[in-house]
Amino acid sequence: MGKPKSRLVQSLKENVLTIATLAGVLAGVALGVGLKGSSDSPWSRRDAMYVSYIGKLFLNMLKCVIIPLIIPSLISSIGSMDLSLSGKVGLRAVAYYMATTVLAVILGIILVVTIKPGVGGIEVGEIQEPIGSRNITTADTLMDLLRNCFPPNIIQASLQQYRTELVYPGENETIDSATGATIDPEYKNTWMFRPAWSNGTNILGLVIFSIVTGVAIAMCGEDGKPLLSFFESVSIVMMKVTTWIIHLAPIGVCFLVAGQLLEMKDIAGEFAKLGWYFITVLLGLFIHGLIVLPTLYTLATRSLPFRFIANMGNPLATAFGTASSSATLPVTINALEEKNGVDP
């Protein structure tokens, strides 16, 4: 009797933050619904902002440590590895990423075609034209992806991403004064274009830069050891800071969820309109996260994934509460290293 009880207590101690974060999500739902029902008049955006203010601060703290955590961790990890081993790891990582992405796309297409979440729920009169939509082409999207892999300024990459912006020529055909080519409003590939920068961290460019720097440090041998030690120290310090921030997750998530609910005009109505969409997304996440990925984990490691998944409870709860994969990244890295013992 004593052993099961001690195991239960030990399990609760190890997962107290995960349990507290889940409790924060539930408390946020209760707080949002309670505040919503406490007043007959609708809540303004400013009132909702006051409620979610603490949660936004928590979200900003998480986003603040993304770059100082990712770049030193990548550089120190790759720089300390054997080059032949790092090549194998890199190829396997790319293969895994591509495979899971393809599987996720196929699963999403199957679910959307089967469930058809866009059919019903929203009346035709309620459909609005998209605001702020921009004209793009497939070629520009692919080329922008490659351009962002090699940013011209590494500091700018931490703040902005490059994108090609097409210039709408108007309703009539015109002639490009520089080349003499015809600009057809119906054919986007003939439109004028210009470079533009959108706010948002260029994670891809920073990752490529970190990988190249890590490889260069490994090739430099003893000459690169001082720089490697610097990045290892920065990585350790930032992981400590991340741990401090993670312990604020229950409070931050609570107020984030409550603020989001207060910004809804009619909570029940919003869920009714988007009910099938929610069901489709949750079903896709369930199948991909609890069937597809665990199956790949089992095939690759020859071990059951249940303990690994259980140790990732806090990142999952944080992702649900913040709705931000970027903000959840530090929490995920912390759980992988601290609970699952993944070698950084």
GROMACS .gro file of C-alpha atoms in nm:
model
  344
    1MET     CA    1   0.000   0.000   0.000
    2GLY     CA    2   0.289   0.229   0.085
    3LYS     CA    3   0.469   0.189  -0.246
    4PRO     CA    4   0.174   0.284  -0.473
    5LYS     CA    5   0.106   0.584  -0.250
    6SER     CA    6   0.468   0.699  -0.262
    7ARG     CA    7   0.472   0.652  -0.640
    8LEU     CA    8   0.156   0.863  -0.670
    9VAL     CA    9   0.307   1.137  -0.455
   10GLN     CA   10   0.629   1.125  -0.658
   11SER     CA   11   0.435   1.144  -0.984
   12LEU     CA   12   0.237   1.443  -0.858
   13LYS     CA   13   0.557   1.619  -0.754
   14GLU     CA   14   0.716   1.562  -1.096
   15ASN     CA   15   0.410   1.686  -1.284
   16VAL     CA   16   0.292   1.961  -1.050
   17LEU     CA   17   0.362   2.231  -1.311
   18THR     CA   18   0.168   2.043  -1.579
   19ILE     CA   19  -0.126   1.994  -1.345
   20ALA     CA   20  -0.110   2.361  -1.242
   21THR     CA   21  -0.104   2.473  -1.608
   22LEU     CA   22  -0.408   2.258  -1.691
   23ALA     CA   23  -0.579   2.401  -1.384
   24GLY     CA   24  -0.489   2.748  -1.513
   25VAL     CA   25  -0.664   2.672  -1.844
   26LEU     CA   26  -0.978   2.556  -1.662
   27ALA     CA   27  -0.963   2.854  -1.426
   28GLY     CA   28  -0.929   3.085  -1.726
   29VAL     CA   29  -1.240   2.935  -1.887
   30ALA     CA   30  -1.432   2.971  -1.560
   31LEU     CA   31  -1.307   3.327  -1.511
   32GLY     CA   32  -1.393   3.429  -1.866
   33VAL     CA   33  -1.742   3.277  -1.857
   34GLY     CA   34  -1.804   3.418  -1.510
   35LEU     CA   35  -1.700   3.771  -1.603
   36LYS     CA   36  -1.897   3.747  -1.928
   37GLY     CA   37  -2.213   3.656  -1.741
   38SER     CA   38  -2.161   3.916  -1.466
   39SER     CA   39  -2.264   4.203  -1.692
   40ASP     CA   40  -2.551   4.243  -1.937
   41SER     CA   41  -2.357   4.494  -2.147
   42PRO     CA   42  -2.088   4.359  -2.383
   43TRP     CA   43  -1.723   4.376  -2.282
   44SER     CA   44  -1.512   4.622  -2.479
   45ARG     CA   45  -1.174   4.533  -2.625
   46ARG     CA   46  -1.010   4.756  -2.362
   47ASP     CA   47  -1.186   4.574  -2.077
   48ALA     CA   48  -1.075   4.239  -2.222
   49MET     CA   49  -0.723   4.378  -2.258
   50TYR     CA   50  -0.715   4.462  -1.888
   51VAL     CA   51  -0.806   4.102  -1.802
   52SER     CA   52  -0.553   3.946  -2.042
   53TYR     CA   53  -0.277   4.195  -1.952
   54ILE     CA   54  -0.092   3.959  -1.716
   55GLY     CA   55  -0.118   3.679  -1.973
   56LYS     CA   56   0.024   3.904  -2.246
   57LEU     CA   57   0.321   3.984  -2.023
   58PHE     CA   58   0.380   3.611  -1.977
   59LEU     CA   59   0.356   3.559  -2.353
   60ASN     CA   60   0.606   3.839  -2.417
   61MET     CA   61   0.851   3.686  -2.169
   62LEU     CA   62   0.832   3.352  -2.348
   63LYS     CA   63   0.882   3.512  -2.689
   64CYS     CA   64   1.172   3.717  -2.552
   65VAL     CA   65   1.384   3.409  -2.476
   66ILE     CA   66   1.320   3.229  -2.807
   67ILE     CA   67   1.618   3.368  -2.997
   68PRO     CA   68   1.868   3.375  -2.704
   69LEU     CA   69   1.771   3.014  -2.635
   70ILE     CA   70   1.755   2.865  -2.985
   71ILE     CA   71   2.067   3.017  -3.144
   72PRO     CA   72   2.317   2.934  -2.866
   73SER     CA   73   2.164   2.588  -2.817
   74LEU     CA   74   2.192   2.502  -3.187
   75ILE     CA   75   2.542   2.643  -3.224
   76SER     CA   76   2.675   2.470  -2.911
   77SER     CA   77   2.507   2.139  -2.998
   78ILE     CA   78   2.638   2.126  -3.355
   79GLY     CA   79   2.976   2.274  -3.265
   80SER     CA   80   3.041   2.004  -3.006
   81MET     CA   81   2.943   1.715  -3.235
   82ASP     CA   82   3.162   1.513  -3.467
   83LEU     CA   83   3.111   1.641  -3.822
   84SER     CA   84   3.031   1.297  -3.964
   85LEU     CA   85   2.777   1.240  -3.686
   86SER     CA   86   2.622   1.584  -3.725
   87GLY     CA   87   2.570   1.516  -4.096
   88LYS     CA   88   2.380   1.198  -4.022
   89VAL     CA   89   2.172   1.369  -3.754
   90GLY     CA   90   2.094   1.657  -3.988
   91LEU     CA   91   1.984   1.429  -4.271
   92ARG     CA   92   1.764   1.227  -4.037
   93ALA     CA   93   1.612   1.545  -3.894
   94VAL     CA   94   1.530   1.677  -4.241
   95ALA     CA   95   1.386   1.338  -4.346
   96TYR     CA   96   1.174   1.321  -4.030
   97TYR     CA   97   1.050   1.678  -4.079
   98MET     CA   98   0.956   1.617  -4.442
   99ALA     CA   99   0.788   1.284  -4.364
  100THR     CA  100   0.577   1.418  -4.077
  101THR     CA  101   0.484   1.727  -4.281
  102VAL     CA  102   0.364   1.513  -4.574
  103LEU     CA  103   0.168   1.287  -4.338
  104ALA     CA  104   0.009   1.589  -4.169
  105VAL     CA  105  -0.092   1.738  -4.506
  106ILE     CA  106  -0.243   1.409  -4.624
  107LEU     CA  107  -0.431   1.368  -4.295
  108GLY     CA  108  -0.562   1.724  -4.314
  109ILE     CA  109  -0.687   1.679  -4.670
  110ILE     CA  110  -0.861   1.352  -4.579
  111LEU     CA  111  -1.035   1.507  -4.276
  112VAL     CA  112  -1.146   1.821  -4.462
  113VAL     CA  113  -1.281   1.622  -4.759
  114THR     CA  114  -1.458   1.378  -4.526
  115ILE     CA  115  -1.602   1.612  -4.260
  116LYS     CA  116  -1.638   1.927  -4.477
  117PRO     CA  117  -1.619   2.175  -4.185
  118GLY     CA  118  -1.699   2.474  -4.407
  119VAL     CA  119  -2.043   2.343  -4.501
  120GLY     CA  120  -2.318   2.479  -4.276
  121GLY     CA  121  -2.292   2.665  -3.947
  122ILE     CA  122  -2.239   3.012  -4.098
  123GLU     CA  123  -2.509   3.186  -4.298
  124VAL     CA  124  -2.426   3.327  -4.638
  125GLY     CA  125  -2.500   3.681  -4.520
  126GLU     CA  126  -2.241   3.648  -4.242
  127ILE     CA  127  -1.954   3.570  -4.477
  128GLN     CA  128  -1.724   3.869  -4.517
  129GLU     CA  129  -1.455   3.946  -4.767
  130PRO     CA  130  -1.106   3.881  -4.630
  131ILE     CA  131  -0.944   4.195  -4.491
  132GLY     CA  132  -0.585   4.274  -4.574
  133SER     CA  133  -0.545   3.988  -4.824
  134ARG     CA  134  -0.253   4.023  -5.062
  135ASN     CA  135  -0.181   3.899  -5.412
  136ILE     CA  136   0.081   3.624  -5.426
  137THR     CA  137   0.208   3.361  -5.667
  138THR     CA  138   0.336   3.012  -5.593
  139ALA     CA  139   0.676   3.091  -5.744
  140ASP     CA  140   0.719   3.400  -5.525
  141THR     CA  141   0.620   3.202  -5.215
  142LEU     CA  142   0.882   2.934  -5.282
  143MET     CA  143   1.152   3.186  -5.368
  144ASP     CA  144   1.072   3.391  -5.056
  145LEU     CA  145   1.114   3.074  -4.852
  146LEU     CA  146   1.466   3.029  -4.992
  147ARG     CA  147   1.545   3.400  -4.953
  148ASN     CA  148   1.455   3.381  -4.585
  149CYS     CA  149   1.701   3.093  -4.546
  150PHE     CA  150   1.982   3.341  -4.619
  151PRO     CA  151   1.889   3.675  -4.458
  152PRO     CA  152   2.104   3.977  -4.557
  153ASN     CA  153   2.115   4.095  -4.196
  154ILE     CA  154   2.113   3.853  -3.902
  155ILE     CA  155   1.987   4.124  -3.664
  156GLN     CA  156   1.702   4.209  -3.899
  157ALA     CA  157   1.619   3.836  -3.922
  158SER     CA  158   1.530   3.840  -3.554
  159LEU     CA  159   1.263   4.102  -3.624
  160GLN     CA  160   1.143   4.071  -3.986
  161GLN     CA  161   1.084   3.828  -4.271
  162TYR     CA  162   1.124   3.900  -4.642
  163ARG     CA  163   0.830   3.872  -4.880
  164THR     CA  164   0.764   3.967  -5.240
  165GLU     CA  165   0.477   4.210  -5.284
  166LEU     CA  166   0.287   4.232  -5.613
  167VAL     CA  167   0.165   4.574  -5.728
  168TYR     CA  168  -0.192   4.572  -5.861
  169PRO     CA  169  -0.180   4.739  -6.207
  170GLY     CA  170  -0.545   4.843  -6.218
  171GLU     CA  171  -0.827   4.713  -6.437
  172ASN     CA  172  -0.670   4.796  -6.774
  173GLU     CA  173  -0.363   4.658  -6.948
  174THR     CA  174  -0.053   4.875  -6.925
  175ILE     CA  175   0.302   4.869  -7.060
  176ASP     CA  176   0.612   4.846  -6.844
  177SER     CA  177   0.806   5.161  -6.934
  178ALA     CA  178   1.141   4.995  -6.852
  179THR     CA  179   1.107   4.668  -7.045
  180GLY     CA  180   0.814   4.731  -7.279
  181ALA     CA  181   0.638   4.415  -7.156
  182THR     CA  182   0.259   4.404  -7.127
  183ILE     CA  183   0.112   4.406  -6.775
  184ASP     CA  184  -0.211   4.207  -6.775
  185PRO     CA  185  -0.440   4.251  -6.468
  186GLU     CA  186  -0.567   3.894  -6.519
  187TYR     CA  187  -0.218   3.738  -6.517
  188LYS     CA  188  -0.026   3.799  -6.193
  189ASN     CA  189   0.307   3.685  -6.335
  190THR     CA  190   0.313   4.001  -6.549
  191TRP     CA  191   0.257   4.239  -6.256
  192MET     CA  192   0.525   4.466  -6.114
  193PHE     CA  193   0.667   4.354  -5.780
  194ARG     CA  194   0.868   4.504  -5.498
  195PRO     CA  195   1.050   4.375  -5.190
  196ALA     CA  196   0.872   4.406  -4.858
  197TRP     CA  197   0.939   4.313  -4.498
  198SER     CA  198   0.680   4.177  -4.257
  199ASN     CA  199   0.710   4.181  -3.881
  200GLY     CA  200   0.796   3.841  -3.736
  201THR     CA  201   1.106   3.645  -3.646
  202ASN     CA  202   1.274   3.474  -3.940
  203ILE     CA  203   1.330   3.148  -3.750
  204LEU     CA  204   1.439   2.963  -4.066
  205GLY     CA  205   1.717   3.210  -4.141
  206LEU     CA  206   1.837   3.207  -3.780
  207VAL     CA  207   1.843   2.826  -3.776
  208ILE     CA  208   2.047   2.812  -4.100
  209PHE     CA  209   2.289   3.071  -3.962
  210SER     CA  210   2.324   2.876  -3.636
  211ILE     CA  211   2.386   2.546  -3.817
  212VAL     CA  212   2.655   2.698  -4.042
  213THR     CA  213   2.821   2.868  -3.743
  214GLY     CA  214   2.816   2.542  -3.545
  215VAL     CA  215   2.974   2.350  -3.833
  216ALA     CA  216   3.240   2.619  -3.869
  217ILE     CA  217   3.324   2.598  -3.498
  218ALA     CA  218   3.354   2.219  -3.521
  219MET     CA  219   3.589   2.249  -3.821
  220CYS     CA  220   3.809   2.504  -3.644
  221GLY     CA  221   3.895   2.259  -3.369
  222GLU     CA  222   4.084   2.411  -3.076
  223ASP     CA  223   4.061   2.762  -3.222
  224GLY     CA  224   3.682   2.744  -3.203
  225LYS     CA  225   3.666   2.615  -2.844
  226PRO     CA  226   3.646   2.962  -2.677
  227LEU     CA  227   3.349   3.062  -2.892
  228LEU     CA  228   3.187   2.721  -2.831
  229SER     CA  229   3.228   2.765  -2.454
  230PHE     CA  230   3.065   3.108  -2.478
  231PHE     CA  231   2.757   2.975  -2.656
  232GLU     CA  232   2.733   2.679  -2.416
  233SER     CA  233   2.735   2.921  -2.121
  234VAL     CA  234   2.469   3.140  -2.283
  235SER     CA  235   2.256   2.831  -2.349
  236ILE     CA  236   2.277   2.718  -1.985
  237VAL     CA  237   2.193   3.065  -1.852
  238MET     CA  238   1.898   3.110  -2.089
  239MET     CA  239   1.763   2.767  -1.995
  240LYS     CA  240   1.764   2.879  -1.632
  241VAL     CA  241   1.575   3.197  -1.726
  242THR     CA  242   1.330   2.989  -1.928
  243THR     CA  243   1.267   2.768  -1.625
  244TRP     CA  244   1.178   3.074  -1.419
  245ILE     CA  245   0.935   3.194  -1.684
  246ILE     CA  246   0.774   2.852  -1.723
  247HIS     CA  247   0.675   2.851  -1.357
  248LEU     CA  248   0.452   3.151  -1.433
  249ALA     CA  249   0.258   2.949  -1.693
  250PRO     CA  250  -0.050   2.867  -1.478
  251ILE     CA  251  -0.118   3.236  -1.404
  252GLY     CA  252  -0.035   3.358  -1.753
  253VAL     CA  253  -0.243   3.094  -1.929
  254CYS     CA  254  -0.539   3.160  -1.698
  255PHE     CA  255  -0.561   3.530  -1.788
  256LEU     CA  256  -0.489   3.468  -2.158
  257VAL     CA  257  -0.781   3.226  -2.188
  258ALA     CA  258  -1.012   3.455  -1.990
  259GLY     CA  259  -0.924   3.754  -2.208
  260GLN     CA  260  -0.986   3.559  -2.529
  261LEU     CA  261  -1.330   3.453  -2.408
  262LEU     CA  262  -1.422   3.810  -2.315
  263GLU     CA  263  -1.339   3.930  -2.667
  264MET     CA  264  -1.608   3.698  -2.809
  265LYS     CA  265  -1.945   3.864  -2.864
  266ASP     CA  266  -2.133   3.539  -2.801
  267ILE     CA  267  -1.928   3.247  -2.671
  268ALA     CA  268  -2.194   2.983  -2.739
  269GLY     CA  269  -2.268   3.133  -3.081
  270GLU     CA  270  -1.901   3.137  -3.181
  271PHE     CA  271  -1.858   2.773  -3.082
  272ALA     CA  272  -2.178   2.683  -3.270
  273LYS     CA  273  -2.056   2.855  -3.589
  274LEU     CA  274  -1.712   2.696  -3.571
  275GLY     CA  275  -1.817   2.368  -3.413
  276TRP     CA  276  -1.729   2.142  -3.707
  277TYR     CA  277  -1.406   2.335  -3.759
  278PHE     CA  278  -1.308   2.275  -3.396
  279ILE     CA  279  -1.399   1.909  -3.425
  280THR     CA  280  -1.192   1.871  -3.744
  281VAL     CA  281  -0.886   2.045  -3.594
  282LEU     CA  282  -0.904   1.852  -3.267
  283LEU     CA  283  -0.952   1.522  -3.450
  284GLY     CA  284  -0.654   1.597  -3.673
  285LEU     CA  285  -0.438   1.690  -3.374
  286PHE     CA  286  -0.550   1.375  -3.190
  287ILE     CA  287  -0.473   1.142  -3.482
  288HIS     CA  288  -0.143   1.308  -3.574
  289GLY     CA  289  -0.021   1.371  -3.219
  290LEU     CA  290  -0.139   1.055  -3.046
  291ILE     CA  291  -0.130   0.797  -3.328
  292VAL     CA  292   0.099   0.899  -3.616
  293LEU     CA  293   0.387   1.056  -3.422
  294PRO     CA  294   0.388   0.796  -3.139
  295THR     CA  295   0.395   0.521  -3.403
  296LEU     CA  296   0.700   0.678  -3.566
  297TYR     CA  297   0.858   0.716  -3.220
  298THR     CA  298   0.799   0.348  -3.145
  299LEU     CA  299   0.943   0.237  -3.480
  300ALA     CA  300   1.253   0.457  -3.438
  301THR     CA  301   1.331   0.389  -3.070
  302ARG     CA  302   1.180   0.040  -3.021
  303SER     CA  303   1.012   0.166  -2.703
  304LEU     CA  304   0.664   0.273  -2.599
  305PRO     CA  305   0.591   0.648  -2.621
  306PHE     CA  306   0.361   0.686  -2.319
  307ARG     CA  307   0.625   0.812  -2.074
  308PHE     CA  308   0.762   1.052  -2.336
  309ILE     CA  309   0.414   1.193  -2.406
  310ALA     CA  310   0.334   1.224  -2.036
  311ASN     CA  311   0.650   1.428  -1.982
  312MET     CA  312   0.539   1.668  -2.258
  313GLY     CA  313   0.217   1.758  -2.079
  314ASN     CA  314   0.330   2.106  -1.979
  315PRO     CA  315   0.424   2.215  -2.335
  316LEU     CA  316   0.090   2.080  -2.460
  317ALA     CA  317  -0.104   2.272  -2.197
  318THR     CA  318   0.099   2.588  -2.264
  319ALA     CA  319   0.039   2.556  -2.639
  320PHE     CA  320  -0.335   2.520  -2.580
  321GLY     CA  321  -0.349   2.825  -2.356
  322THR     CA  322  -0.122   3.058  -2.555
  323ALA     CA  323  -0.214   2.941  -2.908
  324SER     CA  324   0.145   3.022  -3.006
  325SER     CA  325   0.394   2.762  -3.124
  326SER     CA  326   0.676   3.017  -3.098
  327ALA     CA  327   0.596   3.101  -2.737
  328THR     CA  328   0.572   2.730  -2.652
  329LEU     CA  329   0.913   2.651  -2.802
  330PRO     CA  330   1.116   2.737  -2.488
  331VAL     CA  331   0.879   2.525  -2.278
  332THR     CA  332   0.917   2.235  -2.522
  333ILE     CA  333   1.298   2.254  -2.519
  334ASN     CA  334   1.297   2.262  -2.139
  335ALA     CA  335   1.071   1.955  -2.116
  336LEU     CA  336   1.278   1.762  -2.370
  337GLU     CA  337   1.603   1.825  -2.186
  338GLU     CA  338   1.487   1.817  -1.824
  339LYS     CA  339   1.216   1.549  -1.826
  340ASN     CA  340   1.285   1.331  -2.130
  341GLY     CA  341   1.662   1.349  -2.103
  342VAL     CA  342   1.723   1.451  -2.466
  343ASP     CA  343   2.085   1.548  -2.514
  344PRO     CA  344   2.095   1.917  -2.612
   0.00000   0.00000   0.00000
